[in-house]
Amino acid sequence: METFWEVFKRHGVSRRDFIKFATTITGLMGLAPSMVPQVVKAMETKPRVPVIWIHGLECTCCSESFIRSATPLASDVVLTMMSLEYDDTLSAAAGEAIEKHREKIMKEYWGNYILAVEGNPPLGEDGMYCIIGGRPFVEILKESAEGAKAIIAWGSCASWGCVQAAKPNPTNAVSIDKVITDKPIIKVPGCPPIAEVMTGVIMYMVLFDRIPPLDSQGRPKMFYGNRIHDTCYRRSFFNAGQFVEQFDDEGAKKGWCLYKVGCRGPTTYNSCGNLRWYNGLSYPIQSGHGCIGCAENNFWDNGPLYERIGGIPVPGIDSKADKIGAIAAVAAAGGAILHGIATKVRKSANKEEE
Amino acid sequence: MFKRIYVFSASLRIWHWINFITIIVLFFTGLYIGTPYFTTSVGYEATYAYDKNLTMGFIRFLHFSAGYVLLFSFLFRIYIAFFGKRDRMFIPKFWTIEYWQGVKETSQEYLLIKEHRPMLRNPLARTSYFLVYLMIFFMIATGFGMYGLSDPDGFWASVFGWAVWSLGGEFEAHYWHHIVAWLIILFFVFHVYFVSREDFTHKNGEVSSMFNGVKFFRKEPIDINDVK
């Protein structure tokens, strides 16, 4: 395989533009400026890596996000940075031809290709809820993972389970790390993940030939190392105690903190606060709506999305923890007083008997 | 006619009242952090309101400071248990027959059937104190976990980060931190009631014992060995 620099030359990119590109992606990957020479060297020497991108039970929002990457352009990534050999959504080929190609690539680059998984395998009914090319997706996943160097779990589906794994999870959909346990898995959660995060993860793996540093949950530290709350531009309103109470009130117009209308920023790890979306244009909180925590495990079950702390399932009452707590505390105090009176009555009765 | 028995060491009594104040501060600041129900900074720009009023930032500062006090007083409490026999009375000895006998007698007293024999501390109280220590530890672990994960590579995240992840994530950690805070308040209500009740019914100086360390008994308590 040719190296990146060779591909760039073939496409008529000047040395100057090449260096610019290397500098941009260095910053994007969260690396120090002193790393630029290493990135350039990697791009001059490392061959492009074949990538097999498979789709399970999912909504394709990860692919939709990915093709909107602006730095680097997704087209650059797909056409020059890596060699995307199989993607049944983006490929022009279809049917048996492309399935054969996947098998050919797997054989040719056994142990060297990267497997990118979008969506997850439903295990119910022997995997019959998701059939690709006439076979259950879980089989294709296991088969493709066997010869992979590393696996990228795109989105909350592959990382955590997402909406199809929400209670009661009728198809028994599971995250891919429940099925594949013997390969390094990089979780890139989000519904979908930020486009630049997706390309950034691929770039890192391709250029440095190793998986990025991961946190305890298996997510790349450079993109999932901060809470949205801790990087939010509305954080000063939080610290000042200035909150939106309703979406049409004065605070909402002034752009105050969305904490009280259920923003999940304080409990969600992602780069929305600093990278933002669509080449830094905006992100949910900037547009006036709280974060729904789409990059977090179980976010579908942690509702309601417009309340900060989930309710306690008490039959017939839509209750918040504080309300139940206060009722319980008052009931306990009342019970204690009644018990005290009963003790007193009982004691005087005993005395009379004596 | 009353026999004085020294039950609570000075270290324990000091710890008890520090713990009490800390928990009250933590509870009320925590309630505000969970649901900010008043705003003091109307009319100020957020940047300038920060240090001028009773703001979220300041209340969080109080909460975290009290959290540190809770942590270190808890460590102190564990530490003194190694050195004083009477400071180990929070351990419920559920492997002994006396424990279950005491549970029966105390339940009978609370069901107003008959009074229990004199005890330094009844097994139900021991059990509930033990559970409270567990709850305080839970609050410390989840609290410092959430506090520390602002910097996932930092010290607190490495010490208590597991508490957040083992609950399933940060949302769940917020949720359970909240629930257990209320459980501690429930304990507080029952604790105050049963301590006062003990003092009223047995006249043994139960309430004042946490100030002067001494309880009074007519007959020798059955668990006297715990302080001898």
XYZ file of C-alpha atoms in Angstrom:
582
model
C 0.000 0.000 0.000
C 1.179 3.504 -0.679
C 1.801 5.975 2.143
C -0.306 9.083 2.775
C 2.333 11.387 1.352
C 2.448 9.334 -1.815
C -1.328 9.480 -2.099
C -1.264 13.238 -1.508
C 1.405 13.677 -4.213
C -0.624 11.566 -6.612
C -3.560 13.883 -5.988
C -1.361 16.912 -6.718
C -1.291 18.280 -3.155
C 1.658 20.614 -2.510
C 4.154 19.971 0.298
C 2.982 23.165 1.973
C -0.657 22.036 2.011
C 0.425 18.645 3.230
C 2.222 20.191 6.234
C -0.796 22.401 6.940
C -3.029 19.363 6.917
C -0.710 17.470 9.248
C -0.692 20.431 11.677
C -4.488 20.685 11.648
C -5.074 17.050 12.416
C -2.422 17.117 15.143
C -4.445 19.760 16.950
C -7.666 17.921 16.261
C -6.368 14.717 17.785
C -5.631 16.592 20.988
C -1.858 16.316 20.596
C 0.717 18.956 21.506
C 2.181 21.148 18.708
C 5.529 19.484 19.364
C 4.021 16.308 17.938
C 3.671 17.813 14.438
C 7.015 16.407 13.158
C 5.990 12.942 14.335
C 2.639 13.222 12.579
C 4.372 14.355 9.376
C 6.828 11.489 9.649
C 4.030 9.022 10.207
C 2.190 10.315 7.177
C 5.316 9.932 5.075
C 6.080 6.409 6.161
C 2.915 4.632 7.301
C 0.928 2.753 4.706
C -2.797 3.367 4.564
C -4.776 0.969 6.687
C -7.646 -1.077 5.276
C -10.902 -0.521 7.119
C -13.963 -2.750 7.081
C -17.037 -0.871 8.226
C -20.040 -3.047 9.072
C -23.579 -2.041 10.025
C -25.765 -3.853 12.547
C -28.957 -2.801 14.271
C -28.726 0.990 13.927
C -30.138 4.109 12.291
C -27.069 5.138 10.216
C -26.831 8.450 12.104
C -23.141 7.688 12.751
C -22.471 7.478 9.011
C -24.532 10.626 8.477
C -22.421 12.405 11.060
C -19.163 11.001 9.684
C -19.723 12.269 6.124
C -20.195 15.783 7.548
C -16.696 15.907 9.020
C -15.097 19.198 7.986
C -11.590 18.870 9.405
C -10.461 16.626 7.850
C -13.119 16.304 5.207
C -14.741 12.893 5.333
C -14.006 12.496 1.649
C -10.306 13.032 2.430
C -10.456 10.398 5.127
C -12.295 7.873 3.018
C -10.399 8.431 -0.211
C -6.886 9.239 0.928
C -6.236 8.660 4.622
C -7.567 5.177 4.999
C -8.682 2.666 2.539
C -12.315 1.998 3.262
C -12.649 -1.398 1.663
C -16.104 -2.364 2.782
C -19.073 -0.261 3.827
C -22.412 -1.548 2.676
C -23.960 1.910 3.016
C -21.334 4.042 1.269
C -20.083 1.563 -1.323
C -21.288 1.760 -4.910
C -21.214 -2.027 -5.183
C -23.913 -4.129 -3.595
C -25.054 -7.670 -3.059
C -22.836 -10.680 -3.488
C -20.045 -8.709 -5.145
C -19.327 -6.616 -2.069
C -19.783 -9.500 0.360
C -17.163 -11.428 -1.641
C -14.894 -8.380 -1.494
C -15.146 -8.298 2.299
C -14.017 -11.899 2.498
C -11.168 -11.214 0.084
C -9.931 -8.200 2.101
C -10.148 -10.125 5.341
C -8.006 -12.902 3.899
C -5.499 -10.547 2.301
C -4.971 -8.308 5.378
C -5.622 -10.900 8.100
C -4.580 -9.394 11.443
C -3.956 -5.959 9.950
C -7.265 -4.330 9.134
C -9.374 -2.153 11.407
C -12.958 -3.192 11.946
C -15.427 -0.344 12.431
C -18.794 -1.421 13.795
C -21.831 0.794 13.558
C -24.869 -0.565 15.376
C -25.067 -3.627 17.529
C -26.054 -7.284 17.340
C -29.442 -8.377 18.700
C -28.954 -11.789 20.292
C -32.637 -12.763 20.640
C -33.959 -15.606 18.428
C -30.399 -16.566 17.463
C -29.787 -13.100 16.031
C -32.723 -13.190 13.613
C -33.675 -9.569 14.315
C -30.851 -8.268 12.151
C -30.009 -10.078 8.927
C -27.270 -8.848 6.577
C -26.782 -10.656 3.259
C -28.977 -13.496 4.468
C -27.040 -14.118 7.680
C -27.497 -12.921 11.258
C -25.397 -9.825 11.938
C -23.904 -11.356 15.080
C -22.229 -14.026 12.904
C -20.798 -11.464 10.510
C -19.547 -9.431 13.469
C -17.743 -12.378 15.046
C -16.312 -13.465 11.703
C -15.020 -9.983 10.800
C -13.626 -9.380 14.282
C -11.511 -12.496 14.208
C -8.846 -11.091 11.885
C -9.094 -7.466 12.974
C -6.201 -5.594 14.550
C -8.539 -3.382 16.554
C -12.231 -2.619 16.626
C -13.908 0.761 16.692
C -17.378 0.810 18.234
C -19.131 3.690 16.490
C -21.858 5.428 18.415
C -23.894 4.575 21.473
C -25.352 1.468 19.761
C -22.068 -0.370 19.451
C -20.672 1.123 22.678
C -23.601 0.769 25.102
C -26.682 -0.600 23.330
C -28.574 2.683 22.848
C -32.295 2.843 21.999
C -32.704 -0.736 20.803
C -31.312 -1.948 24.140
C -33.619 0.340 26.156
C -35.991 -1.409 28.530
C -37.488 -3.929 27.926
C -35.008 -4.642 25.099
C -37.248 -7.061 23.144
C -34.532 -8.113 20.673
C -31.882 -8.533 23.401
C -29.554 -6.084 21.649
C -26.158 -5.807 23.369
C -23.076 -3.647 22.977
C -20.350 -5.274 20.896
C -17.974 -5.741 23.830
C -20.452 -8.326 25.184
C -19.899 -10.410 22.038
C -16.229 -9.762 21.287
C -13.965 -10.044 24.278
C -10.549 -10.868 22.860
C -9.832 -7.710 20.799
C -9.092 -4.111 21.773
C -12.317 -2.108 21.389
C -12.373 1.676 21.163
C -15.755 3.041 22.188
C -16.783 6.220 20.418
C -20.218 6.818 21.957
C -22.742 9.451 20.992
C -25.963 9.340 19.087
C -24.293 10.110 16.752
C -20.686 10.881 17.764
C -19.280 14.224 16.637
C -17.955 13.948 13.070
C -14.515 15.331 13.947
C -14.271 12.908 16.855
C -14.899 10.009 14.481
C -12.324 11.115 11.944
C -9.932 12.073 14.749
C -10.049 8.558 16.210
C -9.449 6.985 12.804
C -6.582 9.383 12.065
C -4.905 8.589 15.366
C -5.085 4.850 14.847
C -3.937 5.027 11.259
C -1.055 7.428 11.878
C 0.370 6.018 15.072
C -0.537 2.411 14.461
C -1.873 2.050 17.982
C -5.141 2.666 19.764
C -5.581 6.063 21.420
C -5.282 6.325 25.230
C -8.575 5.124 26.674
C -10.374 5.945 29.913
C -11.761 3.317 32.274
C -14.847 2.953 30.081
C -12.867 2.330 26.905
C -13.401 5.780 25.387
C -10.577 7.874 23.871
C -9.436 10.279 26.586
C -8.795 13.179 24.262
C -12.453 13.362 23.231
C -14.279 11.951 26.256
C -12.087 13.295 29.052
C -14.427 16.122 30.042
C -18.013 16.521 31.036
C -20.002 18.749 28.727
C -20.902 20.699 31.882
C -17.232 21.389 32.634
C -16.571 22.748 29.146
C -19.935 24.476 28.635
C -19.921 28.147 27.712
C -23.043 28.560 29.928
C -21.184 27.301 32.998
C -20.820 30.784 34.504
C -24.621 31.013 34.727
C -24.632 27.727 36.616
C -22.045 28.983 39.083
C -23.997 32.204 39.526
C -27.214 30.270 40.133
C -28.997 31.719 37.114
C -31.252 29.059 35.643
C -33.826 28.652 32.920
C -37.056 27.559 34.635
C -39.134 27.155 31.491
C -38.247 27.239 27.846
C -40.186 30.476 27.265
C -39.026 32.504 30.257
C -36.687 35.461 30.553
C -33.722 33.270 31.511
C -34.104 31.182 28.362
C -33.962 34.362 26.267
C -30.847 35.498 28.102
C -29.158 32.156 27.534
C -28.913 31.050 31.169
C -28.005 27.567 32.369
C -30.379 24.750 31.343
C -29.680 22.644 34.455
C -33.217 22.868 35.845
C -34.894 21.885 32.579
C -33.082 18.574 32.583
C -29.742 19.291 30.904
C -27.588 16.155 31.090
C -24.370 18.140 30.651
C -23.256 17.460 34.263
C -23.433 13.699 33.738
C -22.217 13.358 30.145
C -18.697 12.952 28.788
C -18.229 14.260 25.256
C -16.542 17.008 23.244
C -19.716 18.953 22.401
C -18.661 21.829 24.669
C -15.318 22.452 22.988
C -15.372 20.888 19.483
C -19.088 21.543 18.926
C -20.894 20.364 15.789
C -20.780 21.116 12.081
C -17.286 22.524 12.070
C -17.795 24.295 15.398
C -21.082 25.932 14.412
C -23.188 25.043 17.442
C -24.291 22.291 19.804
C -27.572 21.468 21.570
C -27.002 23.700 24.608
C -25.951 26.610 22.404
C -29.211 26.262 20.498
C -31.163 26.547 23.768
C -31.994 22.930 24.473
C -30.450 20.875 27.264
C -28.112 17.996 26.568
C -29.939 14.640 26.575
C -26.787 12.701 27.437
C -26.736 10.666 24.219
C -23.107 9.604 24.720
C -23.848 7.994 28.093
C -24.798 4.453 28.929
C -28.572 3.877 29.374
C -29.470 7.412 28.384
C -32.832 6.257 26.986
C -33.787 4.729 30.306
C -32.650 7.720 32.346
C -35.703 9.803 31.613
C -37.656 11.969 31.686
C -35.235 14.035 29.636
C -36.631 17.366 30.864
C -36.116 16.591 34.526
C -32.748 16.524 36.162
C -32.958 13.566 38.502
C -35.068 10.584 37.544
C -38.278 9.767 39.345
C -38.783 6.886 41.752
C -41.205 4.345 40.309
C -44.009 4.592 42.877
C -47.264 3.269 41.379
C -49.670 6.007 40.407
C -47.392 8.895 41.363
C -44.960 10.639 39.069
C -42.553 11.341 41.862
C -39.217 13.004 42.291
C -36.678 11.830 44.830
C -36.971 14.998 46.926
C -40.743 14.752 47.205
C -40.611 11.107 48.277
C -37.752 11.888 50.658
C -39.667 14.712 52.338
C -42.825 12.594 52.610
C -40.820 9.735 54.110
C -39.072 12.047 56.579
C -42.356 13.626 57.730
C -44.010 10.202 57.955
C -41.060 8.935 60.004
C -41.274 11.902 62.360
C -45.042 11.431 62.674
C -44.603 7.722 63.295
C -41.983 8.431 65.946
C -44.287 10.858 67.769
C -47.209 8.406 67.672
C -44.968 5.612 68.892
C -43.780 7.845 71.711
C -47.332 8.602 72.788
C -48.206 4.899 72.601
C -45.172 4.104 74.788
C -46.289 6.648 77.360
C -49.883 5.359 77.409
C -48.709 1.783 77.718
C -46.361 2.655 80.553
C -48.975 4.416 82.632
C -51.343 1.498 82.028
C -48.652 -0.885 83.305
C -48.149 1.243 86.413
C -51.842 1.173 87.231
C -51.837 -2.625 86.946
C -48.948 -2.834 89.351
C -28.610 3.352 93.322
C -27.513 4.207 89.773
C -24.224 2.897 88.524
C -22.193 5.176 86.229
C -20.694 3.456 83.216
C -18.285 5.225 80.918
C -19.473 4.368 77.404
C -18.293 6.980 74.887
C -14.688 8.130 74.568
C -13.961 11.820 74.124
C -12.742 11.220 70.552
C -16.000 9.541 69.677
C -18.119 12.318 71.171
C -16.213 15.017 69.322
C -16.483 13.022 66.125
C -20.237 12.558 66.651
C -20.956 16.275 66.795
C -18.631 17.165 63.932
C -20.348 14.475 61.917
C -23.764 15.848 62.849
C -22.939 19.380 61.757
C -21.258 18.155 58.571
C -24.232 16.022 57.564
C -26.684 18.872 58.149
C -24.543 21.207 56.007
C -24.108 18.568 53.325
C -27.806 17.757 53.256
C -29.091 21.278 52.816
C -26.397 22.413 50.398
C -26.928 19.156 48.514
C -30.655 19.804 48.238
C -29.913 23.175 46.698
C -27.385 21.703 44.276
C -29.896 19.054 43.210
C -32.742 21.536 42.781
C -31.633 25.184 42.925
C -34.819 26.711 44.347
C -33.724 30.309 44.861
C -31.649 32.804 42.945
C -29.676 35.494 44.704
C -27.876 36.949 41.732
C -30.710 38.597 39.817
C -29.489 41.837 38.296
C -25.852 40.826 38.209
C -23.907 39.620 35.241
C -22.967 36.000 35.864
C -19.269 36.898 35.903
C -19.691 39.394 38.756
C -22.395 37.530 40.657
C -20.029 34.658 41.303
C -18.419 35.938 44.499
C -21.003 38.470 45.646
C -23.943 36.364 46.713
C -25.064 33.017 48.005
C -24.666 31.517 44.568
C -24.515 27.976 43.251
C -20.735 28.304 43.096
C -20.505 29.210 46.791
C -23.003 26.556 47.881
C -21.054 23.950 45.948
C -17.902 25.179 47.653
C -19.587 24.645 51.031
C -20.763 21.196 49.969
C -17.325 20.096 48.812
C -15.607 21.522 51.894
C -18.053 19.732 54.157
C -17.431 16.626 52.044
C -13.739 16.802 52.898
C -14.599 17.174 56.591
C -16.907 14.155 56.337
C -14.182 12.106 54.680
C -11.490 12.906 57.211
C -13.775 12.615 60.222
C -14.880 9.224 58.867
C -11.251 8.116 58.586
C -10.702 9.375 62.142
C -13.702 7.335 63.311
C -12.304 4.164 61.741
C -8.880 4.920 63.191
C -10.034 5.264 66.811
C -11.940 1.978 66.551
C -8.616 0.166 66.410
C -7.511 1.523 69.791
C -10.529 1.721 72.056
C -12.753 -1.238 72.793
C -15.725 1.002 73.513
C -15.324 2.621 70.089
C -16.032 -0.709 68.408
C -19.638 -0.930 69.634
C -20.980 -0.171 66.150
C -20.163 -3.701 65.023
C -23.320 -5.845 65.082
C -22.280 -9.262 66.423
C -24.876 -11.154 64.443
C -22.906 -14.378 64.774
C -23.695 -14.573 68.514
C -26.822 -15.866 70.247
C -26.887 -12.723 72.426
C -27.352 -10.595 69.316
C -30.504 -12.413 68.221
C -31.795 -12.563 71.806
C -31.297 -8.800 71.978
C -33.071 -8.276 68.651
C -36.053 -10.170 70.037
C -36.126 -8.253 73.313
C -35.707 -4.873 71.668
C -38.423 -5.623 69.121
C -40.702 -6.604 71.971
C -40.009 -3.302 73.676
C -40.644 -1.306 70.487
C -43.870 -3.257 69.913
C -44.822 -2.202 73.456
C -44.999 -5.794 74.710
C -42.398 -5.673 77.463
C -39.215 -3.800 78.327
C -35.840 -5.227 77.423
C -33.094 -5.954 79.905
C -30.596 -3.153 80.467
C -28.154 -2.844 77.530
C -25.405 -0.377 76.745
C -26.608 -0.394 73.180
C -29.265 -2.692 71.780
C -28.559 -4.851 68.692
C -31.028 -2.964 66.487
C -29.175 0.269 67.239
C -25.854 -1.413 66.525
C -27.159 -2.661 63.201
C -28.567 0.691 62.177
C -25.333 2.486 63.133
C -23.403 -0.009 61.069
C -25.692 0.665 58.112
C -25.219 4.399 58.607
C -21.454 3.965 58.415
C -21.961 2.066 55.174
C -24.212 4.851 53.860
C -21.698 7.517 54.834
C -19.023 5.568 53.015
C -21.322 5.294 50.006
C -21.847 9.064 50.042
C -18.108 9.694 50.328
C -17.297 7.291 47.482
C -19.981 8.530 45.078
C -19.483 12.151 46.130
C -15.732 12.205 45.633
C -16.172 10.092 42.514
C -18.399 12.716 40.922
C -16.262 15.524 42.305
C -13.068 13.940 40.997
C -14.260 13.028 37.531
C -13.957 16.646 36.444
C -10.394 15.467 35.932
C -10.544 11.769 35.009
C -6.760 11.426 35.287
C -6.663 13.096 38.682
C -6.236 11.772 42.194
C -9.866 11.559 43.332
C -10.965 9.937 40.083
C -8.379 7.227 40.587
C -9.452 6.686 44.209
C -13.243 6.867 43.880
C -13.985 6.876 40.145
C -15.036 3.241 40.376
C -17.977 4.202 42.571
C -19.492 6.181 39.700
C -18.874 3.581 37.021
C -20.019 0.639 39.131
C -23.420 2.296 39.512
C -23.734 2.407 35.719
C -22.670 5.977 35.048
C -22.779 9.484 36.331
C -26.533 9.946 36.035
C -27.090 6.920 38.255
C -24.460 8.192 40.678
C -26.312 11.532 41.028
C -29.550 9.614 41.547
C -28.280 7.250 44.238
C -26.318 10.000 45.985
C -29.650 11.760 46.313
C -31.600 8.720 47.529
C -29.031 7.755 50.156
C -28.910 11.353 51.411
C -32.594 11.031 52.218
C -32.029 7.626 53.838
C -29.489 9.248 56.161
C -32.073 11.899 57.052
C -34.604 9.145 57.738
C -32.042 7.570 60.069
C -31.577 10.964 61.716
C -35.292 11.200 62.507
C -35.441 7.679 63.949
C -32.158 8.178 65.790
C -33.358 11.280 67.609
C -36.650 9.608 68.475
C -35.220 6.356 69.792
C -32.464 8.069 71.767
C -34.952 10.393 73.461
C -37.332 7.495 74.044
C -34.567 5.456 75.658
C -33.806 8.362 77.958
C -37.461 8.879 78.889
C -38.309 5.218 79.490
C -35.132 3.930 81.113
C -33.858 7.181 82.668
C -30.307 6.182 81.761
C -28.950 9.509 80.516
C -28.919 8.349 76.900
C -29.064 11.887 75.476
C -26.489 13.439 77.774
C -24.162 10.457 77.284
C -23.107 11.887 73.927
C -21.948 15.022 75.782
C -20.358 13.556 78.917
C -19.759 9.949 77.845
C -21.585 8.380 80.789
C -24.733 6.283 81.008
C -26.509 5.225 84.218
C -27.789 1.756 85.029
C -29.604 0.241 87.999
C -28.564 -3.295 87.097
C -25.478 -4.330 85.197
C -26.122 -4.157 81.452
C -25.932 -7.515 79.657
C -23.370 -6.226 77.120
C -21.045 -4.739 79.768
C -18.105 -6.642 78.286
C -18.062 -4.214 75.356
C -16.627 -1.463 77.548
C -14.640 -3.476 80.073
